[in-house]
Amino acid sequence: MASSKNANEDIVKIDKWDSGALKNALDDGAKKVFVDFLHYKESHFLMDGRLVICTIAVFFAMFALVWDFFYPFPESRSVLMVCVISYFVLMGVLTLYLTYAEKGIFLVALEKDPAMMEPDNKWVLSSSLRKYDVMYNLTIQYTDGKTGEERVVSCSKCVANYFDENGVFCFDLFSPVLEGLRRDVLSDKKKQ
């Protein structure tokens, strides 16, 4: 009975007309391959940057709230203005950070050297799936820890290749594509 419960937990069923759900299911599948099967360590550096910006913005909002509690409105006007302007500036910084720093990246994985002698190899996975589009674009960027050399491979395929007619994610059809992209990156390394 327990094995059937685990089998049902692995099944991912989504609304196949929801492009956000499609993209998230495919991104989670890619993350599962790199983190769970290949045992790469996930780096949360990009997400930590986002959290720092949001924490500072919330600090300004909380400071304004507390200041206004102790010094009601006419007295707290200048402090409230500074806090509100700072909050909105930080939301603009957050938008720029998401647009230019994260760029659709959903996974940064570090491939540790088994001997712990060389620097980590870095795998950066980013994807895009536009609304009302069926083409899922996946980009894998590999950075060799020893040489610093970067290589990039991309794949653009229809989401129907990975989902059945009921909206069930066919992980067994998706993982070979990822493994092929990974092999392509590593074969470029061996050629040079």
Coordinates of N, CA, C and O in Angstrom, one line a residue:
M1 N 0.8 -1.2 0.0 CA 0.0 0.0 0.0 C 0.9 1.3 0.0 O 0.6 2.2 -0.7
A2 N 2.0 1.2 0.7 CA 2.8 2.4 0.8 C 3.5 2.7 -0.5 O 3.7 3.8 -0.9
S3 N 3.8 1.6 -1.3 CA 4.5 1.9 -2.6 C 3.5 2.5 -3.6 O 3.9 3.4 -4.4
S4 N 2.2 2.2 -3.5 CA 1.2 2.8 -4.4 C 1.0 4.3 -4.0 O 0.8 5.1 -4.9
K5 N 1.2 4.6 -2.7 CA 1.0 6.0 -2.3 C 2.2 6.8 -2.8 O 2.1 7.9 -3.3
N6 N 3.4 6.2 -2.8 CA 4.6 6.9 -3.3 C 4.5 7.1 -4.8 O 5.0 8.1 -5.3
A7 N 4.0 6.1 -5.5 CA 3.8 6.2 -6.9 C 2.9 7.3 -7.3 O 3.1 8.1 -8.3
N8 N 1.8 7.5 -6.5 CA 0.8 8.5 -6.8 C 1.4 9.9 -6.5 O 1.0 10.9 -7.1
E9 N 2.3 10.0 -5.5 CA 2.9 11.3 -5.2 C 3.8 11.8 -6.3 O 3.9 13.0 -6.5
D10 N 4.4 10.9 -7.0 CA 5.3 11.3 -8.1 C 4.6 11.8 -9.4 O 5.2 12.4 -10.2
I11 N 3.3 11.4 -9.5 CA 2.5 11.8 -10.7 C 2.2 13.3 -10.5 O 1.6 13.8 -9.6
V12 N 2.5 14.1 -11.6 CA 2.3 15.5 -11.6 C 1.2 15.7 -12.7 O 1.4 15.5 -13.9
K13 N 0.0 16.2 -12.3 CA -1.1 16.4 -13.2 C -1.4 17.9 -13.1 O -1.6 18.4 -12.0
I14 N -1.5 18.6 -14.3 CA -1.7 20.0 -14.3 C -2.8 20.3 -15.3 O -3.1 19.4 -16.2
D15 N -3.3 21.5 -15.3 CA -4.2 22.0 -16.4 C -3.3 22.3 -17.6 O -2.5 23.2 -17.5
K16 N -3.5 21.6 -18.6 CA -2.6 21.7 -19.8 C -2.7 23.0 -20.5 O -2.0 23.3 -21.4
W17 N -3.7 23.8 -20.2 CA -3.9 25.1 -20.8 C -3.3 26.2 -20.0 O -3.4 27.4 -20.4
D18 N -2.8 25.9 -18.9 CA -2.2 26.9 -18.0 C -0.6 26.9 -18.3 O 0.1 26.1 -17.8
S19 N -0.2 27.9 -19.0 CA 1.2 28.0 -19.4 C 2.2 28.1 -18.2 O 3.3 27.6 -18.2
G20 N 1.7 28.8 -17.1 CA 2.5 28.9 -15.9 C 2.7 27.6 -15.2 O 3.8 27.2 -14.8
A21 N 1.6 26.8 -15.2 CA 1.7 25.5 -14.6 C 2.6 24.5 -15.4 O 3.3 23.7 -14.9
L22 N 2.5 24.6 -16.7 CA 3.3 23.8 -17.6 C 4.8 24.1 -17.4 O 5.6 23.2 -17.2
K23 N 5.1 25.4 -17.4 CA 6.5 25.8 -17.2 C 7.0 25.4 -15.8 O 8.2 24.8 -15.7
N24 N 6.2 25.5 -14.8 CA 6.7 25.1 -13.4 C 6.9 23.6 -13.3 O 7.8 23.2 -12.7
A25 N 6.0 22.8 -13.9 CA 6.2 21.4 -13.9 C 7.5 21.0 -14.6 O 8.2 20.1 -14.1
L26 N 7.7 21.6 -15.8 CA 9.0 21.3 -16.5 C 10.2 21.7 -15.8 O 11.2 21.0 -15.7
D27 N 10.1 22.9 -15.2 CA 11.3 23.4 -14.4 C 11.5 22.5 -13.2 O 12.7 22.2 -12.9
D28 N 10.5 22.1 -12.5 CA 10.6 21.1 -11.4 C 11.2 19.8 -11.8 O 12.0 19.2 -11.1
G29 N 10.8 19.3 -13.0 CA 11.4 18.1 -13.5 C 12.9 18.2 -13.8 O 13.7 17.3 -13.5
A30 N 13.3 19.4 -14.4 CA 14.7 19.6 -14.6 C 15.5 19.7 -13.3 O 16.6 19.1 -13.2
K31 N 14.9 20.4 -12.3 CA 15.5 20.5 -11.0 C 15.7 19.1 -10.4 O 16.7 18.8 -9.8
K32 N 14.7 18.3 -10.5 CA 14.7 16.9 -10.0 C 15.9 16.1 -10.6 O 16.6 15.4 -9.9
V33 N 16.1 16.2 -11.9 CA 17.2 15.5 -12.5 C 18.5 15.9 -12.0 O 19.4 15.1 -11.6
F34 N 18.8 17.3 -11.9 CA 20.1 17.8 -11.5 C 20.3 17.6 -10.0 O 21.5 17.3 -9.6
V35 N 19.3 17.8 -9.2 CA 19.5 17.8 -7.7 C 19.3 16.4 -7.2 O 20.2 15.9 -6.4
D36 N 18.3 15.7 -7.6 CA 18.0 14.4 -7.0 C 18.7 13.2 -7.6 O 19.2 12.3 -6.9
F37 N 18.8 13.2 -8.9 CA 19.4 12.1 -9.6 C 20.9 12.3 -9.8 O 21.7 11.3 -9.6
L38 N 21.4 13.5 -10.2 CA 22.8 13.7 -10.4 C 23.5 14.1 -9.1 O 24.7 14.2 -9.0
H39 N 22.7 14.5 -8.1 CA 23.2 14.8 -6.7 C 24.1 16.1 -6.8 O 25.1 16.1 -6.1
Y40 N 23.7 17.0 -7.6 CA 24.4 18.3 -7.5 C 23.8 19.1 -6.4 O 22.7 19.0 -6.0
K41 N 24.6 20.0 -5.8 CA 24.1 20.8 -4.7 C 23.5 22.1 -5.3 O 24.1 22.8 -6.0
E42 N 22.3 22.4 -4.8 CA 21.6 23.6 -5.3 C 22.1 24.8 -4.6 O 22.3 24.8 -3.4
S43 N 22.5 25.9 -5.3 CA 22.9 27.1 -4.8 C 21.8 28.1 -4.8 O 21.0 28.3 -5.7
H44 N 21.6 28.7 -3.6 CA 20.5 29.7 -3.5 C 20.9 31.1 -3.5 O 20.2 32.0 -3.0
F45 N 22.0 31.4 -4.1 CA 22.6 32.7 -4.2 C 21.7 33.7 -4.8 O 21.5 34.8 -4.3
L46 N 21.1 33.4 -5.9 CA 20.2 34.4 -6.6 C 18.9 34.7 -5.7 O 18.5 35.8 -5.6
M47 N 18.4 33.6 -5.2 CA 17.2 33.8 -4.3 C 17.5 34.6 -3.1 O 16.7 35.4 -2.6
D48 N 18.7 34.4 -2.5 CA 19.2 35.2 -1.4 C 19.2 36.7 -1.7 O 18.9 37.5 -0.8
G49 N 19.7 37.0 -2.9 CA 19.7 38.4 -3.3 C 18.3 39.0 -3.3 O 18.1 40.2 -2.9
R50 N 17.4 38.3 -3.8 CA 16.0 38.7 -3.9 C 15.4 38.9 -2.4 O 14.7 39.9 -2.1
L51 N 15.8 38.0 -1.6 CA 15.3 38.1 -0.2 C 15.9 39.2 0.6 O 15.2 39.9 1.4
V52 N 17.1 39.6 0.3 CA 17.8 40.7 0.9 C 17.1 42.0 0.5 O 16.7 42.9 1.3
I53 N 16.8 42.2 -0.8 CA 16.1 43.4 -1.3 C 14.7 43.5 -0.6 O 14.3 44.5 -0.2
C54 N 14.0 42.3 -0.6 CA 12.6 42.4 0.0 C 12.7 42.6 1.5 O 11.8 43.3 2.0
T55 N 13.7 42.1 2.2 CA 13.8 42.3 3.6 C 14.0 43.8 3.9 O 13.4 44.4 4.9
I56 N 14.9 44.4 3.2 CA 15.1 45.9 3.4 C 13.9 46.7 3.1 O 13.5 47.6 3.8
A57 N 13.1 46.3 2.1 CA 11.9 47.0 1.7 C 10.9 46.8 2.9 O 10.2 47.8 3.3
V58 N 10.8 45.6 3.4 CA 9.8 45.4 4.5 C 10.3 46.2 5.8 O 9.5 46.7 6.5
F59 N 11.6 46.2 6.0 CA 12.1 47.0 7.1 C 11.7 48.5 7.0 O 11.2 49.1 8.0
F60 N 11.7 49.1 5.8 CA 11.3 50.5 5.7 C 9.8 50.6 6.0 O 9.4 51.5 6.6
A61 N 9.0 49.6 5.5 CA 7.6 49.7 5.7 C 7.3 49.5 7.2 O 6.4 50.2 7.8
M62 N 7.9 48.6 7.9 CA 7.7 48.4 9.4 C 8.2 49.6 10.2 O 7.5 50.0 11.1
F63 N 9.3 50.2 9.8 CA 9.8 51.4 10.5 C 8.8 52.5 10.3 O 8.5 53.2 11.3
A64 N 8.2 52.7 9.2 CA 7.2 53.7 9.0 C 6.0 53.5 9.8 O 5.4 54.4 10.4
L65 N 5.6 52.2 9.9 CA 4.4 51.9 10.8 C 4.7 52.2 12.2 O 3.8 52.8 12.9
V66 N 5.8 51.7 12.7 CA 6.2 52.0 14.1 C 6.3 53.5 14.4 O 5.8 54.0 15.4
W67 N 7.0 54.2 13.5 CA 7.2 55.6 13.7 C 5.9 56.4 13.8 O 5.7 57.3 14.6
D68 N 5.0 56.0 12.9 CA 3.7 56.6 12.8 C 2.9 56.3 14.1 O 2.0 57.1 14.5
F69 N 3.1 55.1 14.7 CA 2.4 54.8 15.9 C 2.8 55.7 17.0 O 2.0 56.2 17.8
F70 N 4.1 55.9 17.2 CA 4.6 56.8 18.3 C 4.5 58.3 18.0 O 4.4 59.0 18.9
Y71 N 4.6 58.6 16.8 CA 4.4 60.1 16.4 C 3.4 60.2 15.3 O 3.7 60.0 14.1
P72 N 2.1 60.4 15.7 CA 1.0 60.4 14.7 C 1.3 61.4 13.5 O 2.1 62.2 13.6
F73 N 0.4 61.2 12.5 CA 0.7 61.8 11.2 C 1.3 63.1 11.0 O 2.3 63.3 10.4
P74 N 0.8 64.2 11.6 CA 1.4 65.4 11.2 C 2.9 65.5 11.5 O 3.7 66.0 10.8
E75 N 3.3 64.9 12.6 CA 4.7 64.8 13.1 C 5.5 63.9 12.2 O 6.7 64.2 12.0
S76 N 4.9 62.8 11.8 CA 5.7 61.8 11.1 C 5.7 61.9 9.6 O 6.2 61.0 8.9
R77 N 5.2 63.0 9.1 CA 5.1 63.2 7.6 C 6.4 63.0 6.9 O 6.4 62.2 5.9
S78 N 7.5 63.6 7.3 CA 8.7 63.5 6.5 C 9.3 62.1 6.6 O 9.8 61.6 5.6
V79 N 9.2 61.4 7.8 CA 9.7 60.1 7.9 C 8.9 59.1 7.1 O 9.5 58.2 6.4
L80 N 7.6 59.3 7.1 CA 6.7 58.4 6.2 C 7.0 58.6 4.7 O 7.1 57.6 4.0
M81 N 7.3 59.8 4.3 CA 7.6 60.1 2.9 C 8.9 59.4 2.5 O 9.0 58.7 1.5
V82 N 9.9 59.5 3.4 CA 11.2 58.8 3.1 C 11.0 57.3 3.0 O 11.5 56.7 2.1
C83 N 10.3 56.8 4.0 CA 10.1 55.3 4.0 C 9.3 54.8 2.8 O 9.6 53.8 2.2
V84 N 8.2 55.5 2.4 CA 7.4 55.1 1.3 C 8.2 55.2 0.0 O 8.2 54.3 -0.8
I85 N 8.9 56.3 -0.2 CA 9.7 56.5 -1.4 C 10.8 55.4 -1.5 O 11.1 54.8 -2.5
S86 N 11.4 55.1 -0.3 CA 12.5 54.0 -0.3 C 11.9 52.7 -0.6 O 12.5 51.9 -1.3
Y87 N 10.7 52.4 -0.1 CA 10.0 51.2 -0.4 C 9.8 51.0 -1.9 O 10.1 50.0 -2.5
F88 N 9.2 52.0 -2.5 CA 9.0 51.9 -4.0 C 10.2 51.9 -4.8 O 10.3 51.2 -5.8
V89 N 11.3 52.6 -4.4 CA 12.6 52.5 -5.1 C 13.1 51.0 -5.0 O 13.6 50.5 -6.0
L90 N 13.0 50.4 -3.8 CA 13.4 49.1 -3.6 C 12.6 48.1 -4.5 O 13.1 47.1 -5.0
M91 N 11.3 48.4 -4.6 CA 10.5 47.5 -5.5 C 11.0 47.6 -7.0 O 11.0 46.7 -7.7
G92 N 11.4 48.8 -7.4 CA 12.0 49.0 -8.7 C 13.3 48.3 -8.8 O 13.6 47.6 -9.9
V93 N 14.1 48.3 -7.8 CA 15.4 47.6 -7.8 C 15.1 46.1 -7.9 O 15.8 45.3 -8.6
L94 N 14.1 45.6 -7.2 CA 13.7 44.2 -7.2 C 13.3 43.8 -8.6 O 13.7 42.7 -9.1
T95 N 12.5 44.7 -9.3 CA 12.1 44.4 -10.6 C 13.3 44.3 -11.6 O 13.4 43.4 -12.4
L96 N 14.2 45.2 -11.4 CA 15.5 45.2 -12.3 C 16.3 43.9 -12.0 O 16.9 43.3 -12.9
Y97 N 16.4 43.6 -10.7 CA 17.1 42.4 -10.3 C 16.5 41.1 -10.9 O 17.2 40.3 -11.5
L98 N 15.2 41.0 -10.9 CA 14.5 39.8 -11.5 C 14.7 39.8 -13.0 O 14.8 38.8 -13.6
T99 N 14.7 41.0 -13.6 CA 14.8 41.1 -15.1 C 16.2 40.8 -15.6 O 16.4 40.1 -16.5
Y100 N 17.2 41.4 -14.9 CA 18.5 41.4 -15.5 C 19.5 40.4 -14.7 O 20.4 39.9 -15.3
A101 N 19.2 40.1 -13.5 CA 20.1 39.2 -12.8 C 19.6 37.8 -12.8 O 20.3 36.8 -13.1
E102 N 18.3 37.6 -12.6 CA 17.8 36.2 -12.6 C 17.5 35.7 -14.0 O 17.7 34.6 -14.3
K103 N 16.9 36.5 -14.8 CA 16.7 36.2 -16.3 C 16.0 34.9 -16.5 O 16.4 34.1 -17.4
G104 N 15.1 34.5 -15.7 CA 14.4 33.2 -15.9 C 15.1 32.0 -15.3 O 14.8 30.9 -15.6
I105 N 16.2 32.3 -14.6 CA 17.0 31.2 -14.0 C 16.2 30.5 -12.9 O 15.7 31.2 -12.0
F106 N 16.0 29.2 -12.9 CA 15.3 28.5 -11.9 C 16.2 27.6 -11.1 O 15.8 27.1 -10.1
L107 N 17.4 27.4 -11.5 CA 18.3 26.5 -10.8 C 19.7 26.9 -11.1 O 20.1 27.0 -12.2
V108 N 20.5 27.0 -10.0 CA 21.9 27.1 -10.0 C 22.4 25.9 -9.2 O 22.2 25.8 -8.0
A109 N 23.1 25.0 -9.9 CA 23.6 23.8 -9.2 C 25.1 23.7 -9.3 O 25.7 24.0 -10.3
L110 N 25.7 23.2 -8.2 CA 27.1 23.1 -8.1 C 27.5 21.6 -8.2 O 27.0 20.9 -7.3
E111 N 28.4 21.3 -9.1 CA 28.9 19.9 -9.2 C 30.2 19.9 -8.4 O 31.2 20.5 -8.8
K112 N 30.1 19.2 -7.3 CA 31.3 19.2 -6.4 C 32.3 18.2 -7.0 O 32.0 17.2 -7.5
D113 N 33.6 18.5 -6.8 CA 34.7 17.6 -7.2 C 34.7 16.5 -6.1 O 34.8 16.8 -4.9
P114 N 34.7 15.2 -6.5 CA 34.7 14.2 -5.5 C 36.0 14.2 -4.6 O 35.9 13.8 -3.5
A115 N 37.1 14.6 -5.2 CA 38.3 14.7 -4.3 C 38.4 16.0 -3.5 O 39.3 16.1 -2.7
M116 N 37.5 16.9 -3.8 CA 37.5 18.2 -3.1 C 38.8 19.0 -3.3 O 39.2 19.8 -2.5
M117 N 39.4 18.8 -4.5 CA 40.6 19.5 -4.8 C 40.4 20.6 -5.8 O 41.1 21.6 -5.8
E118 N 39.4 20.5 -6.6 CA 39.1 21.5 -7.7 C 37.9 22.3 -7.3 O 37.1 21.9 -6.5
P119 N 37.8 23.5 -7.9 CA 36.6 24.3 -7.6 C 35.3 23.7 -8.2 O 35.5 22.8 -9.1
D120 N 34.2 24.0 -7.8 CA 32.9 23.4 -8.2 C 32.6 23.9 -9.6 O 32.9 25.0 -10.0
N121 N 32.1 22.9 -10.4 CA 31.5 23.3 -11.7 C 30.1 23.8 -11.5 O 29.4 23.3 -10.6
K122 N 29.7 24.8 -12.3 CA 28.4 25.4 -12.0 C 27.5 25.2 -13.2 O 27.9 25.4 -14.4
W123 N 26.3 24.7 -12.9 CA 25.2 24.5 -14.0 C 24.1 25.5 -13.7 O 23.6 25.5 -12.6
V124 N 23.8 26.3 -14.7 CA 22.7 27.3 -14.5 C 21.6 26.9 -15.5 O 21.9 26.9 -16.7
L125 N 20.4 26.7 -15.0 CA 19.3 26.3 -15.9 C 18.3 27.5 -15.9 O 17.9 28.0 -14.9
S126 N 17.9 27.9 -17.1 CA 16.9 28.9 -17.3 C 15.9 28.5 -18.3 O 16.3 27.7 -19.2
S127 N 14.7 29.0 -18.2 CA 13.7 28.6 -19.2 C 12.7 29.7 -19.4 O 12.7 30.7 -18.7
S128 N 12.0 29.5 -20.5 CA 10.9 30.5 -20.8 C 9.8 29.7 -21.5 O 10.0 28.8 -22.3
L129 N 8.6 30.2 -21.3 CA 7.4 29.7 -22.0 C 6.4 30.8 -22.0 O 5.9 31.2 -20.9
R130 N 6.3 31.4 -23.1 CA 5.4 32.6 -23.2 C 3.9 32.1 -23.1 O 3.6 31.0 -23.4
K131 N 3.1 33.1 -22.6 CA 1.7 32.8 -22.5 C 1.1 32.5 -23.9 O 1.5 33.2 -24.9
Y132 N 0.3 31.5 -24.0 CA -0.4 31.1 -25.2 C 0.6 30.5 -26.2 O 0.3 30.5 -27.4
D133 N 1.8 30.1 -25.8 CA 2.8 29.5 -26.7 C 2.9 28.1 -26.2 O 2.7 27.7 -25.1
V134 N 3.4 27.2 -27.1 CA 3.6 25.8 -26.8 C 5.0 25.4 -26.8 O 5.3 24.3 -26.5
M135 N 5.9 26.4 -27.1 CA 7.3 26.0 -27.2 C 8.0 26.4 -25.9 O 8.1 27.5 -25.4
Y136 N 8.6 25.3 -25.2 CA 9.3 25.5 -24.0 C 10.8 25.6 -24.3 O 11.4 24.7 -25.0
N137 N 11.4 26.7 -23.9 CA 12.8 27.0 -24.2 C 13.6 26.7 -23.0 O 13.4 27.4 -22.0
L138 N 14.6 25.8 -23.0 CA 15.4 25.5 -21.9 C 16.9 25.8 -22.3 O 17.3 25.4 -23.4
T139 N 17.6 26.5 -21.4 CA 19.0 26.8 -21.7 C 19.8 26.3 -20.5 O 19.4 26.6 -19.3
I140 N 20.9 25.6 -20.8 CA 21.8 25.2 -19.8 C 23.1 25.8 -20.0 O 23.7 25.7 -21.1
Q141 N 23.6 26.5 -19.0 CA 24.9 27.1 -19.0 C 25.8 26.4 -18.1 O 25.5 26.2 -16.9
Y142 N 27.0 26.0 -18.6 CA 27.9 25.2 -17.8 C 29.2 26.0 -17.6 O 29.7 26.6 -18.6
T143 N 29.7 26.2 -16.4 CA 30.9 26.9 -16.2 C 31.9 25.9 -15.5 O 31.6 25.4 -14.4
D144 N 33.0 25.6 -16.2 CA 34.0 24.7 -15.7 C 34.7 25.4 -14.5 O 35.2 26.6 -14.6
G145 N 34.7 24.8 -13.3 CA 35.3 25.4 -12.2 C 36.8 25.6 -12.3 O 37.4 26.5 -11.7
K146 N 37.5 24.7 -13.0 CA 39.0 24.7 -13.1 C 39.4 25.8 -14.0 O 40.3 26.6 -13.7
T147 N 38.8 25.9 -15.2 CA 39.3 26.8 -16.2 C 38.5 28.1 -16.3 O 38.9 29.1 -16.9
G148 N 37.2 28.1 -15.8 CA 36.4 29.2 -15.9 C 35.7 29.3 -17.3 O 34.9 30.3 -17.5
E149 N 35.9 28.3 -18.1 CA 35.3 28.3 -19.4 C 33.8 28.1 -19.3 O 33.3 27.2 -18.6
E150 N 33.0 28.8 -20.1 CA 31.5 28.7 -20.1 C 31.1 28.1 -21.5 O 31.6 28.5 -22.5
R151 N 30.1 27.2 -21.4 CA 29.4 26.6 -22.5 C 27.9 26.7 -22.3 O 27.5 26.5 -21.2
V152 N 27.2 26.9 -23.4 CA 25.8 27.0 -23.3 C 25.1 26.2 -24.4 O 25.6 26.1 -25.5
V153 N 24.1 25.4 -24.0 CA 23.3 24.7 -24.9 C 21.8 25.0 -24.7 O 21.4 25.4 -23.6
S154 N 21.0 25.0 -25.7 CA 19.6 25.3 -25.6 C 18.8 24.3 -26.4 O 19.3 23.6 -27.3
C155 N 17.6 24.2 -25.9 CA 16.6 23.3 -26.5 C 15.2 24.0 -26.5 O 14.8 24.6 -25.6
S156 N 14.6 23.9 -27.6 CA 13.2 24.4 -27.8 C 12.3 23.3 -28.3 O 12.5 22.9 -29.5
K157 N 11.4 22.9 -27.5 CA 10.5 21.8 -27.9 C 9.1 22.1 -27.5 O 8.8 22.9 -26.5
C158 N 8.1 21.5 -28.1 CA 6.7 21.7 -27.8 C 6.4 21.0 -26.5 O 6.9 19.9 -26.2
V159 N 5.6 21.6 -25.6 CA 5.2 21.1 -24.3 C 4.4 19.8 -24.5 O 4.4 18.9 -23.6
A160 N 3.8 19.6 -25.6 CA 3.0 18.3 -25.9 C 3.9 17.1 -25.9 O 3.5 16.0 -25.7
N161 N 5.2 17.3 -26.1 CA 6.2 16.2 -26.0 C 6.3 15.6 -24.6 O 6.8 14.5 -24.5
Y162 N 6.0 16.4 -23.6 CA 6.2 16.0 -22.2 C 4.9 15.7 -21.4 O 5.0 15.4 -20.2
F163 N 3.8 16.0 -22.0 CA 2.5 15.8 -21.2 C 1.6 15.0 -22.1 O 1.5 15.1 -23.3
D164 N 0.8 14.2 -21.4 CA -0.2 13.4 -22.1 C -1.5 14.2 -22.3 O -1.6 15.3 -21.9
E165 N -2.5 13.6 -22.9 CA -3.7 14.3 -23.2 C -4.5 14.7 -21.9 O -5.4 15.6 -21.9
N166 N -4.2 14.1 -20.8 CA -4.9 14.4 -19.5 C -4.1 15.4 -18.7 O -4.6 15.8 -17.6
G167 N -3.0 15.9 -19.2 CA -2.2 16.9 -18.4 C -1.2 16.3 -17.4 O -0.7 16.9 -16.6
V168 N -0.9 15.0 -17.6 CA 0.0 14.3 -16.7 C 1.4 14.5 -17.3 O 1.7 14.2 -18.4
F169 N 2.3 14.9 -16.4 CA 3.7 15.1 -16.8 C 4.4 13.8 -17.0 O 4.5 13.0 -16.1
C170 N 5.0 13.6 -18.2 CA 5.7 12.3 -18.5 C 7.2 12.6 -18.3 O 7.9 12.9 -19.2
F171 N 7.6 12.4 -17.0 CA 9.0 12.6 -16.7 C 9.9 11.7 -17.4 O 11.0 12.1 -17.8
D172 N 9.5 10.5 -17.7 CA 10.4 9.6 -18.5 C 10.7 10.0 -19.9 O 11.6 9.6 -20.5
L173 N 9.9 10.9 -20.4 CA 10.1 11.5 -21.8 C 11.0 12.8 -21.7 O 11.7 13.2 -22.6
F174 N 10.9 13.4 -20.5 CA 11.6 14.7 -20.3 C 13.1 14.5 -19.9 O 14.0 15.2 -20.3
S175 N 13.3 13.5 -19.0 CA 14.7 13.3 -18.5 C 15.7 13.0 -19.5 O 16.8 13.4 -19.4
P176 N 15.4 12.2 -20.6 CA 16.4 11.9 -21.6 C 16.8 13.2 -22.4 O 18.0 13.3 -22.8
V177 N 15.9 14.1 -22.5 CA 16.2 15.4 -23.2 C 17.3 16.1 -22.4 O 18.2 16.7 -22.9
L178 N 17.0 16.2 -21.1 CA 18.0 16.9 -20.2 C 19.3 16.2 -20.2 O 20.4 16.8 -20.2
E179 N 19.3 14.8 -20.1 CA 20.6 14.1 -20.2 C 21.3 14.3 -21.5 O 22.5 14.4 -21.5
G180 N 20.6 14.4 -22.6 CA 21.2 14.7 -23.9 C 21.8 16.1 -23.9 O 23.0 16.2 -24.4
L181 N 21.2 17.1 -23.3 CA 21.7 18.4 -23.3 C 23.0 18.4 -22.4 O 24.0 19.1 -22.7
R182 N 22.9 17.7 -21.3 CA 24.1 17.6 -20.4 C 25.2 17.0 -21.1 O 26.4 17.4 -21.0
R183 N 25.0 15.9 -21.8 CA 26.0 15.2 -22.6 C 26.6 16.2 -23.7 O 27.8 16.1 -23.9
D184 N 25.8 16.9 -24.3 CA 26.2 17.9 -25.3 C 27.2 18.9 -24.7 O 28.2 19.2 -25.3
V185 N 26.9 19.4 -23.5 CA 27.8 20.4 -22.9 C 29.1 19.7 -22.5 O 30.2 20.2 -22.8
L186 N 29.0 18.5 -22.0 CA 30.3 17.8 -21.6 C 31.1 17.3 -22.8 O 32.3 17.3 -22.7
S187 N 30.4 17.0 -23.9 CA 31.2 16.5 -25.1 C 31.9 17.7 -25.7 O 33.0 17.6 -26.2
D188 N 31.3 18.9 -25.6 CA 32.1 20.1 -26.1 C 33.3 20.3 -25.2 O 34.4 20.7 -25.7
K189 N 33.2 20.0 -24.0 CA 34.4 20.1 -23.1 C 35.5 19.1 -23.5 O 36.7 19.5 -23.6
K190 N 35.1 17.9 -23.9 CA 36.1 16.9 -24.3 C 36.8 17.2 -25.6 O 37.9 16.9 -25.9
K191 N 36.0 17.9 -26.5 CA 36.5 18.2 -27.9 C 37.7 19.2 -27.8 O 38.6 19.2 -28.6
Q192 N 37.6 20.1 -26.8 CA 38.5 21.2 -26.8 C 39.7 20.9 -25.9 O 40.4 20.3 -25.6

